[in-house]
mmCIF file of C-alpha atoms and ligand atoms in Angstrom:
data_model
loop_
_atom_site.group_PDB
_atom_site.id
_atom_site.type_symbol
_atom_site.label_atom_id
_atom_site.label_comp_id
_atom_site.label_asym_id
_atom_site.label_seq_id
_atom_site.Cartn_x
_atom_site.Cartn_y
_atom_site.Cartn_z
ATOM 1 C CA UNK W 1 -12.166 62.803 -89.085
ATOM 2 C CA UNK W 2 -10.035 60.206 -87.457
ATOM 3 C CA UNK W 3 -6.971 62.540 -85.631
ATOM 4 C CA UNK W 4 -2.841 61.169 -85.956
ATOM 5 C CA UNK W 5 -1.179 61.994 -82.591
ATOM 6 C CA UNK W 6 2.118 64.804 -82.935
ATOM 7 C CA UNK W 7 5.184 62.918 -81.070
ATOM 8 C CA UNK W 8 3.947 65.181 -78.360
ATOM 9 C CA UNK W 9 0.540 64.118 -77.915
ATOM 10 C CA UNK W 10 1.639 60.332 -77.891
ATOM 11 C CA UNK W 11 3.882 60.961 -75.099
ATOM 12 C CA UNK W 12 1.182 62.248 -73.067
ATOM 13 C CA UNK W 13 -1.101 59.309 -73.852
ATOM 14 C CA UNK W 14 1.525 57.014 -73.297
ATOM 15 C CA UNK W 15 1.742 58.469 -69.487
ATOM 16 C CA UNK W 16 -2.336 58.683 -69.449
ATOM 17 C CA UNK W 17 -2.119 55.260 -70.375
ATOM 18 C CA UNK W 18 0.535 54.093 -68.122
ATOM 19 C CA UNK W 19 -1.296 55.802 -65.322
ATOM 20 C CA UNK W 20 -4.262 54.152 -65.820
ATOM 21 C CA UNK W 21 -2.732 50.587 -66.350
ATOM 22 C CA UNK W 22 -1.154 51.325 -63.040
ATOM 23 C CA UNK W 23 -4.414 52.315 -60.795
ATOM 24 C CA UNK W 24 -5.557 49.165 -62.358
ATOM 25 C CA UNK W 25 -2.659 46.933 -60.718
ATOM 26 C CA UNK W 26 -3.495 49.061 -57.527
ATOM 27 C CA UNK W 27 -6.784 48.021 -57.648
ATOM 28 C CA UNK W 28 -6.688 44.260 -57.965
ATOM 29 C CA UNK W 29 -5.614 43.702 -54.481
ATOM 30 C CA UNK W 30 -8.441 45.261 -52.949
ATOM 31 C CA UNK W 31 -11.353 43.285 -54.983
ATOM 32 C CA UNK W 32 -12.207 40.848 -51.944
ATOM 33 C CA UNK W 33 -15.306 39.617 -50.660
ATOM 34 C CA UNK W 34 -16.869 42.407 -48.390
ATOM 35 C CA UNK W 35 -15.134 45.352 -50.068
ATOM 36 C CA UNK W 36 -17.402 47.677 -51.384
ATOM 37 C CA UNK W 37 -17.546 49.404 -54.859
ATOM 38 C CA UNK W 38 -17.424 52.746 -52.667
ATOM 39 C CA UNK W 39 -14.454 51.826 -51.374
ATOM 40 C CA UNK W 40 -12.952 50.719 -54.488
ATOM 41 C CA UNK W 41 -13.933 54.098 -55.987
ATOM 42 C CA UNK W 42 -12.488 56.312 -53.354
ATOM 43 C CA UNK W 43 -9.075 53.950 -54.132
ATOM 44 C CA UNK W 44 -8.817 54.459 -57.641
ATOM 45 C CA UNK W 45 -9.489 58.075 -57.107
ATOM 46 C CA UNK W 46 -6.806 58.867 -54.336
ATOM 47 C CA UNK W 47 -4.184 56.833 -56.437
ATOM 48 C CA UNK W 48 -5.037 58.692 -59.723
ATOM 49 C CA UNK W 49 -4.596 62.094 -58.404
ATOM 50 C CA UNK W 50 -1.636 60.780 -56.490
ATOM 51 C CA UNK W 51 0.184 60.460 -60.080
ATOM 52 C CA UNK W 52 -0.802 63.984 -61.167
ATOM 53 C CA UNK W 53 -3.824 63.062 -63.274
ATOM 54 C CA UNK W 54 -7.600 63.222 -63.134
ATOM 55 C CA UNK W 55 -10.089 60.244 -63.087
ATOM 56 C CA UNK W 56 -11.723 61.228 -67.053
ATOM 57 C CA UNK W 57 -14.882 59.207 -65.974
ATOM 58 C CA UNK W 58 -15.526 61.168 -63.157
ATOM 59 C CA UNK W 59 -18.995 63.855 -64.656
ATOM 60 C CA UNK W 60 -18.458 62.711 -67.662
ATOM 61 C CA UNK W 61 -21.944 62.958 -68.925
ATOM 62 C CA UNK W 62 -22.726 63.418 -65.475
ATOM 63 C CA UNK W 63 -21.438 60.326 -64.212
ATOM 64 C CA UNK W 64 -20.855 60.204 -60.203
ATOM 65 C CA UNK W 65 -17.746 58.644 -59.638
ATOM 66 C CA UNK W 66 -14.257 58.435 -60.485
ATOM 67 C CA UNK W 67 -14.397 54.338 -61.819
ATOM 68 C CA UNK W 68 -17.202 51.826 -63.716
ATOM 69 C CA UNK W 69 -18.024 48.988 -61.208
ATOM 70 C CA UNK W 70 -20.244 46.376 -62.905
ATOM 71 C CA UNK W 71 -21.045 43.275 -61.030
ATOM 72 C CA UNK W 72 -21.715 39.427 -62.791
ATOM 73 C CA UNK W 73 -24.377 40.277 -65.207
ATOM 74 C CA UNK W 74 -23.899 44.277 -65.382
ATOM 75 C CA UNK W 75 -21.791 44.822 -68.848
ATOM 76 C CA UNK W 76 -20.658 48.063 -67.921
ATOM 77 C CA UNK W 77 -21.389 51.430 -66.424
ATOM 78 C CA UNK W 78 -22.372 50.469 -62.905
ATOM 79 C CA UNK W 79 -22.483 53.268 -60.487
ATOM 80 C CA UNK W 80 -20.007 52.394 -57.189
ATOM 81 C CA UNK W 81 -22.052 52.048 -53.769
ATOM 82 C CA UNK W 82 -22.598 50.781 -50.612
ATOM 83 C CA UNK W 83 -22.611 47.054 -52.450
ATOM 84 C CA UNK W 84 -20.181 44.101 -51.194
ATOM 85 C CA UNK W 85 -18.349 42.107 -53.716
ATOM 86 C CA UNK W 86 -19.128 38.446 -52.754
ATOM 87 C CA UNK W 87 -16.980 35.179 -53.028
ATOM 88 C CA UNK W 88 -17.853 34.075 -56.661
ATOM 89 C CA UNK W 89 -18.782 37.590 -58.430
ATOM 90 C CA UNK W 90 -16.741 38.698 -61.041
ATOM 91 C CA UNK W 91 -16.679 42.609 -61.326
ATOM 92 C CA UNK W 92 -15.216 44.631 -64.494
ATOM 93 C CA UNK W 93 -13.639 48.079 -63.181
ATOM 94 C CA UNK W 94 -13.860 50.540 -66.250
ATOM 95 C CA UNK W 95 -10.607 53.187 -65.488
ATOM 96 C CA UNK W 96 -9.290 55.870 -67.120
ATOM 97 C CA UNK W 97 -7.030 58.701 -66.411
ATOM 98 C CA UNK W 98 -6.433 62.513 -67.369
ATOM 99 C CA UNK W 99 -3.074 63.263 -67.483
ATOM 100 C CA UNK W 100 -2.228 66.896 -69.042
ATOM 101 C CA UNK W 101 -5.599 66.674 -71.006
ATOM 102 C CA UNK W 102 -5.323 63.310 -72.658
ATOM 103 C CA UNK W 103 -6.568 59.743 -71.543
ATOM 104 C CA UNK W 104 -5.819 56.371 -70.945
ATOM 105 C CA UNK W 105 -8.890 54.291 -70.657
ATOM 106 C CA UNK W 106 -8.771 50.354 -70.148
ATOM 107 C CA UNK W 107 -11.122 48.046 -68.196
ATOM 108 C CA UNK W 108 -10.570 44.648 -66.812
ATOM 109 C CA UNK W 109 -13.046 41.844 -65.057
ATOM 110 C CA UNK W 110 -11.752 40.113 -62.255
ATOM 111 C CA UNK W 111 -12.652 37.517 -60.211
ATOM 112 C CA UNK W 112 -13.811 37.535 -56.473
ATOM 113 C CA UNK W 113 -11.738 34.847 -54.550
ATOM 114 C CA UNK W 114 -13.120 31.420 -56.150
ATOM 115 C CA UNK W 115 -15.301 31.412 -59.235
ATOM 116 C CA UNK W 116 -17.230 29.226 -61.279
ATOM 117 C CA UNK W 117 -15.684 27.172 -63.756
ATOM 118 C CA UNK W 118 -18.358 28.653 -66.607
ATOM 119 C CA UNK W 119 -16.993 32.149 -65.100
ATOM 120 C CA UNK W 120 -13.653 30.998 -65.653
ATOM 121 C CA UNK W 121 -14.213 30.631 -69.027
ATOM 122 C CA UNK W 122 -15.956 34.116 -69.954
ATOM 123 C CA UNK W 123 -13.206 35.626 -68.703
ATOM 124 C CA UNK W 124 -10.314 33.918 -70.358
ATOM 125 C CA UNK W 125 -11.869 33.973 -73.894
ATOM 126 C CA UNK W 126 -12.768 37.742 -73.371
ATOM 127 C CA UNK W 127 -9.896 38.664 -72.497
ATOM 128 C CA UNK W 128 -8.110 36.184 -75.516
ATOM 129 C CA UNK W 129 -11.326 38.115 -77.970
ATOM 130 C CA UNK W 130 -9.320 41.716 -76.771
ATOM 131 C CA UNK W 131 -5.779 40.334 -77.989
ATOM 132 C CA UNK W 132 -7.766 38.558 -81.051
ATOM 133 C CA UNK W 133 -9.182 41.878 -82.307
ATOM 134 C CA UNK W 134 -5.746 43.630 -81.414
ATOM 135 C CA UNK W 135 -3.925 41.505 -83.246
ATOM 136 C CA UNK W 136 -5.934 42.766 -86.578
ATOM 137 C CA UNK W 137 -4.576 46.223 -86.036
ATOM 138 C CA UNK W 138 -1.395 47.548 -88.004
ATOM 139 C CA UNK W 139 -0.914 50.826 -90.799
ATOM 140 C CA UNK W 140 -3.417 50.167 -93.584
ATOM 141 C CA UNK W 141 -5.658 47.936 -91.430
ATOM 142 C CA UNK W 142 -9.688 48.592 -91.391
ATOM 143 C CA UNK W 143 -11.602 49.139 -88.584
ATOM 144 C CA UNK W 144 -14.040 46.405 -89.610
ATOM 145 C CA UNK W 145 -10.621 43.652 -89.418
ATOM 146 C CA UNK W 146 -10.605 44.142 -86.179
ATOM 147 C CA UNK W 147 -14.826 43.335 -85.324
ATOM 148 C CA UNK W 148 -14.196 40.659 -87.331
ATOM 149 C CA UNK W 149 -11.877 39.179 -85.345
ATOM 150 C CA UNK W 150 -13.236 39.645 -81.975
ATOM 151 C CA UNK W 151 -16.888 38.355 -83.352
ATOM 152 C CA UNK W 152 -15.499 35.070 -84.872
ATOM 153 C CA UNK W 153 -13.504 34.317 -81.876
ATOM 154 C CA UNK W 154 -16.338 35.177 -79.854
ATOM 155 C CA UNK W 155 -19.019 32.974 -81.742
ATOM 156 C CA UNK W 156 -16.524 29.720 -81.243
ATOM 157 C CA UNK W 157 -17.021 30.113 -77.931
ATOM 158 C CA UNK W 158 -20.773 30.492 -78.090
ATOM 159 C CA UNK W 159 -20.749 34.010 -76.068
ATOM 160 C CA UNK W 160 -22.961 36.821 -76.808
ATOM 161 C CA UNK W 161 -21.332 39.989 -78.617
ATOM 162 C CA UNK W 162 -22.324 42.910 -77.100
ATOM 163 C CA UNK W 163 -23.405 45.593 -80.213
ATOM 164 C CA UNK W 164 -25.119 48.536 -78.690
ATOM 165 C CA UNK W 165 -21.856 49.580 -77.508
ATOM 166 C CA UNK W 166 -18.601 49.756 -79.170
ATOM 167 C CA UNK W 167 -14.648 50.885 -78.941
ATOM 168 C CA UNK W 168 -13.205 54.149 -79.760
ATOM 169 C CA UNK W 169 -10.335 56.852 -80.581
ATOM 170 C CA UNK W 170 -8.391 58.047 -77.537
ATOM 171 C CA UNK W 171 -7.143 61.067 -77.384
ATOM 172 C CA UNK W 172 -7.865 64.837 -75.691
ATOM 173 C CA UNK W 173 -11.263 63.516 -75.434
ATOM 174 C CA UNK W 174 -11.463 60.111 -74.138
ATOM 175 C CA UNK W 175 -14.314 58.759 -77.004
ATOM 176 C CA UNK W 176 -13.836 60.097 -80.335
ATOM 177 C CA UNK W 177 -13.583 58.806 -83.455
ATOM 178 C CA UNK W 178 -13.840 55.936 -85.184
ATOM 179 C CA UNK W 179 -16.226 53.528 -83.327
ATOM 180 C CA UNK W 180 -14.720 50.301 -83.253
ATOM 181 C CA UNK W 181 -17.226 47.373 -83.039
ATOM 182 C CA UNK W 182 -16.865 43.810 -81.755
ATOM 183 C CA UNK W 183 -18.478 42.545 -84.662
ATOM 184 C CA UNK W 184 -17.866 43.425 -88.292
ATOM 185 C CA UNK W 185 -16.244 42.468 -91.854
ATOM 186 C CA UNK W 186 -12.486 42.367 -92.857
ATOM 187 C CA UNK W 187 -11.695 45.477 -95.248
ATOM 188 C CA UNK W 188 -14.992 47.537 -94.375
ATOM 189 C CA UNK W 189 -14.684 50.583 -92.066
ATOM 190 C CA UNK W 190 -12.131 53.152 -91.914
ATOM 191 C CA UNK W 191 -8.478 52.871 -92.662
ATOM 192 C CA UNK W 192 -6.305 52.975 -89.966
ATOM 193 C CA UNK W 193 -3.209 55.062 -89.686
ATOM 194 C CA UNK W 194 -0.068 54.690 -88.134
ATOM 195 C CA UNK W 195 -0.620 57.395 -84.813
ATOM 196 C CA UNK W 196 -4.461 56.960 -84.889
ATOM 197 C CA UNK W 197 -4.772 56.070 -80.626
ATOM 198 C CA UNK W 198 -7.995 53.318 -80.557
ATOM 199 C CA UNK W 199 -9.907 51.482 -77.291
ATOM 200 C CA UNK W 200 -10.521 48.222 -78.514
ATOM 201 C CA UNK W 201 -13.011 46.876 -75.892
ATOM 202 C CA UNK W 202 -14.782 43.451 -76.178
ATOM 203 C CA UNK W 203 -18.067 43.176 -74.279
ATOM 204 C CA UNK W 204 -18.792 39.247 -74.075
ATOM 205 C CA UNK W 205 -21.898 37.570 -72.219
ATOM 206 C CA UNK W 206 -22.353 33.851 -71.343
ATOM 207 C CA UNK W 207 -25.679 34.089 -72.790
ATOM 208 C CA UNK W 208 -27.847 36.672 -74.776
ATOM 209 C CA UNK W 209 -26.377 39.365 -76.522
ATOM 210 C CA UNK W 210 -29.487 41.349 -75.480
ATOM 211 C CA UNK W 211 -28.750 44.217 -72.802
ATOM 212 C CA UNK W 212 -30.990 46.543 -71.443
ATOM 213 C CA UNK W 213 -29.901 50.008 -68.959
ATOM 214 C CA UNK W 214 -31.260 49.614 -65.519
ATOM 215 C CA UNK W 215 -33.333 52.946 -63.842
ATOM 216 C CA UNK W 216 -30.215 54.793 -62.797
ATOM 217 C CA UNK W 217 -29.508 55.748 -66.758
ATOM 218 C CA UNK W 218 -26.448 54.027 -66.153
ATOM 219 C CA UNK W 219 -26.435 50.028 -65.667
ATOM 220 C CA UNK W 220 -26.209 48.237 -68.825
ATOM 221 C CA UNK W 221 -27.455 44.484 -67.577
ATOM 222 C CA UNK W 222 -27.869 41.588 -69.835
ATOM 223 C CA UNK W 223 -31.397 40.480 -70.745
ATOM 224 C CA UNK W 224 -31.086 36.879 -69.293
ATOM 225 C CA UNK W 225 -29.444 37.199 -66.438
ATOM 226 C CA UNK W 226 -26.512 35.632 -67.014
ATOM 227 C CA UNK W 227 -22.366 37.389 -66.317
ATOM 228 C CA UNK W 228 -20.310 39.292 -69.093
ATOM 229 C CA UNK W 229 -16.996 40.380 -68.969
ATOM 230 C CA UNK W 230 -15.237 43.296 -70.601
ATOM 231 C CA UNK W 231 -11.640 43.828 -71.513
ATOM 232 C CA UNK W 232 -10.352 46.985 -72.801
ATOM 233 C CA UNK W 233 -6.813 48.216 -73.972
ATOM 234 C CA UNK W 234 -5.812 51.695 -75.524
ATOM 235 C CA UNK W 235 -3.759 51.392 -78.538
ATOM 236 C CA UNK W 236 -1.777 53.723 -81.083
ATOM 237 C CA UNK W 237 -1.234 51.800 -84.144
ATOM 238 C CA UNK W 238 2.158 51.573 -85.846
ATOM 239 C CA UNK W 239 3.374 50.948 -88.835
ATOM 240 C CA UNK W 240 3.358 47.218 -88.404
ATOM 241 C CA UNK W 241 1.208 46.701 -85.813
ATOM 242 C CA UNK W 242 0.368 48.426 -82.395
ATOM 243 C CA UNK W 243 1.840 49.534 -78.858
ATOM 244 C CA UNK W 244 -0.231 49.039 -75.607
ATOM 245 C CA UNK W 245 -0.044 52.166 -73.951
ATOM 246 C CA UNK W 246 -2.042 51.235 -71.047
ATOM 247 C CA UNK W 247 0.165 47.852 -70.079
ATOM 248 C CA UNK W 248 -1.012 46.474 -66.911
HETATM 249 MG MG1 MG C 1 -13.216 52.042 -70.711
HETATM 250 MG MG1 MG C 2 -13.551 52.800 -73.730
#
């Protein structure tokens, strides 16, 4: 059962949201060679409960911090420690935010000070795959438009598609349903519904699409080696199309 927000509910997401979109503009100035993913950590969670709200990834499942820090070829989930970013990492911060028992939940990669050129690239087609697969999304859309998109844009580029993990609803739980894949076919899935709240959430590597979870039960590293990016926006879907709710 896919839920339709009340007026009421999409208010409050729209301030989760707006929250979260905010910590992550907070954020950006700090990711500098020799900052830690500690430090970053203890900033997102300070600014988060500064606006009234509650970091939703902090023990969720048990995970230890507040924020997702995952480092050139970790996809997602990394745990924040005593690690330094370095000139020429890239680092995707997953965020989300609680605010009066709903979420916002968006992540972002960003560059540290100068990256490579091939870096370059992941990023700005990952990021163009999240507004590719967003752009699918209206009243009477399927789920499956939207994998579709993000998996053909993807493959032009010759990047990996991420599969084991997938997008989801938003709402007073920050992953319910409908999974929303990176890869699928146009008209397959479920219908979606004007006040259905989505993550859409592209997971691209340079190389393999093979990933495997380091010995923390946490990691998730590509196979090869090689960096992946991850771009992530929560979405209610309108009649003919969609609203951001967590702008940056
Ligand atoms: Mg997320
Ligand atoms: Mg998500």
């Amino acid at each position: 059962m896919i839920s339709i927000k009340t007026k009421r509910e999409i208010e409050l997401l729209r301030k989760a949201g707006e929250i979260t979109g905010k910590t992550h503009r907070y954020l950006e100035k700090f990711i500098k060679p020799g900052i830690t993913t500690k430090e970053l950590d203890k900033l997102a969670y300070d600014f988060i409960i500064k606006e009234n709200a509650t970091p939703s990834f902090l023990h969720y499942d048990g995970f230890p911090a507040s924020i997702c820090t995952s480092i050139n070829d970790e996809v997602v989930h990394g745990i924040p420690s005593n690690r330094k970013l370095k000139e020429g990492d890239i680092i995707s911060l997953d965020i989300g935010a609680c605010y009066k028992g709903y979420h916002g939940d968006s992540a972002w990669t960003y560059p540290v000070g100068k990256i490579s050129d091939e870096k370059k690239a992941l990023l700005e087609y990952t990021e163009k795959s999240l507004y590719e697969g967003l752009s699918a999304i209206h009243n009477g859309a399927h789920i499956g438009d939207i994998g579709e998109k993000v998996e053909t844009y993807a493959k032009k580029h010759h990047l990996g598609v991420v599969r084991e993990l997938v997008g989801h609803g938003v709402g007073s739980n920050v992953h319910e349903m409908p999974d929303v894949p990176n890869y699928g076919k146009a008209n397959t899935g479920p219908l979606l519904k004007e006040g259905m709240v989505i993550a859409v959430e592209p997971m691209l590597n340079l190389g393999t699409e093979e990933i495997s979870i380091l010995d923390d039960g946490w990691t998730i590293v590509t196979d090869d080696g090689k960096p992946s990016a991850h771009f992530e926006h929560t979405v209610l879907v309108t009649k003919d199309g969609y609203e951001i709710l967590t702008k940056r």
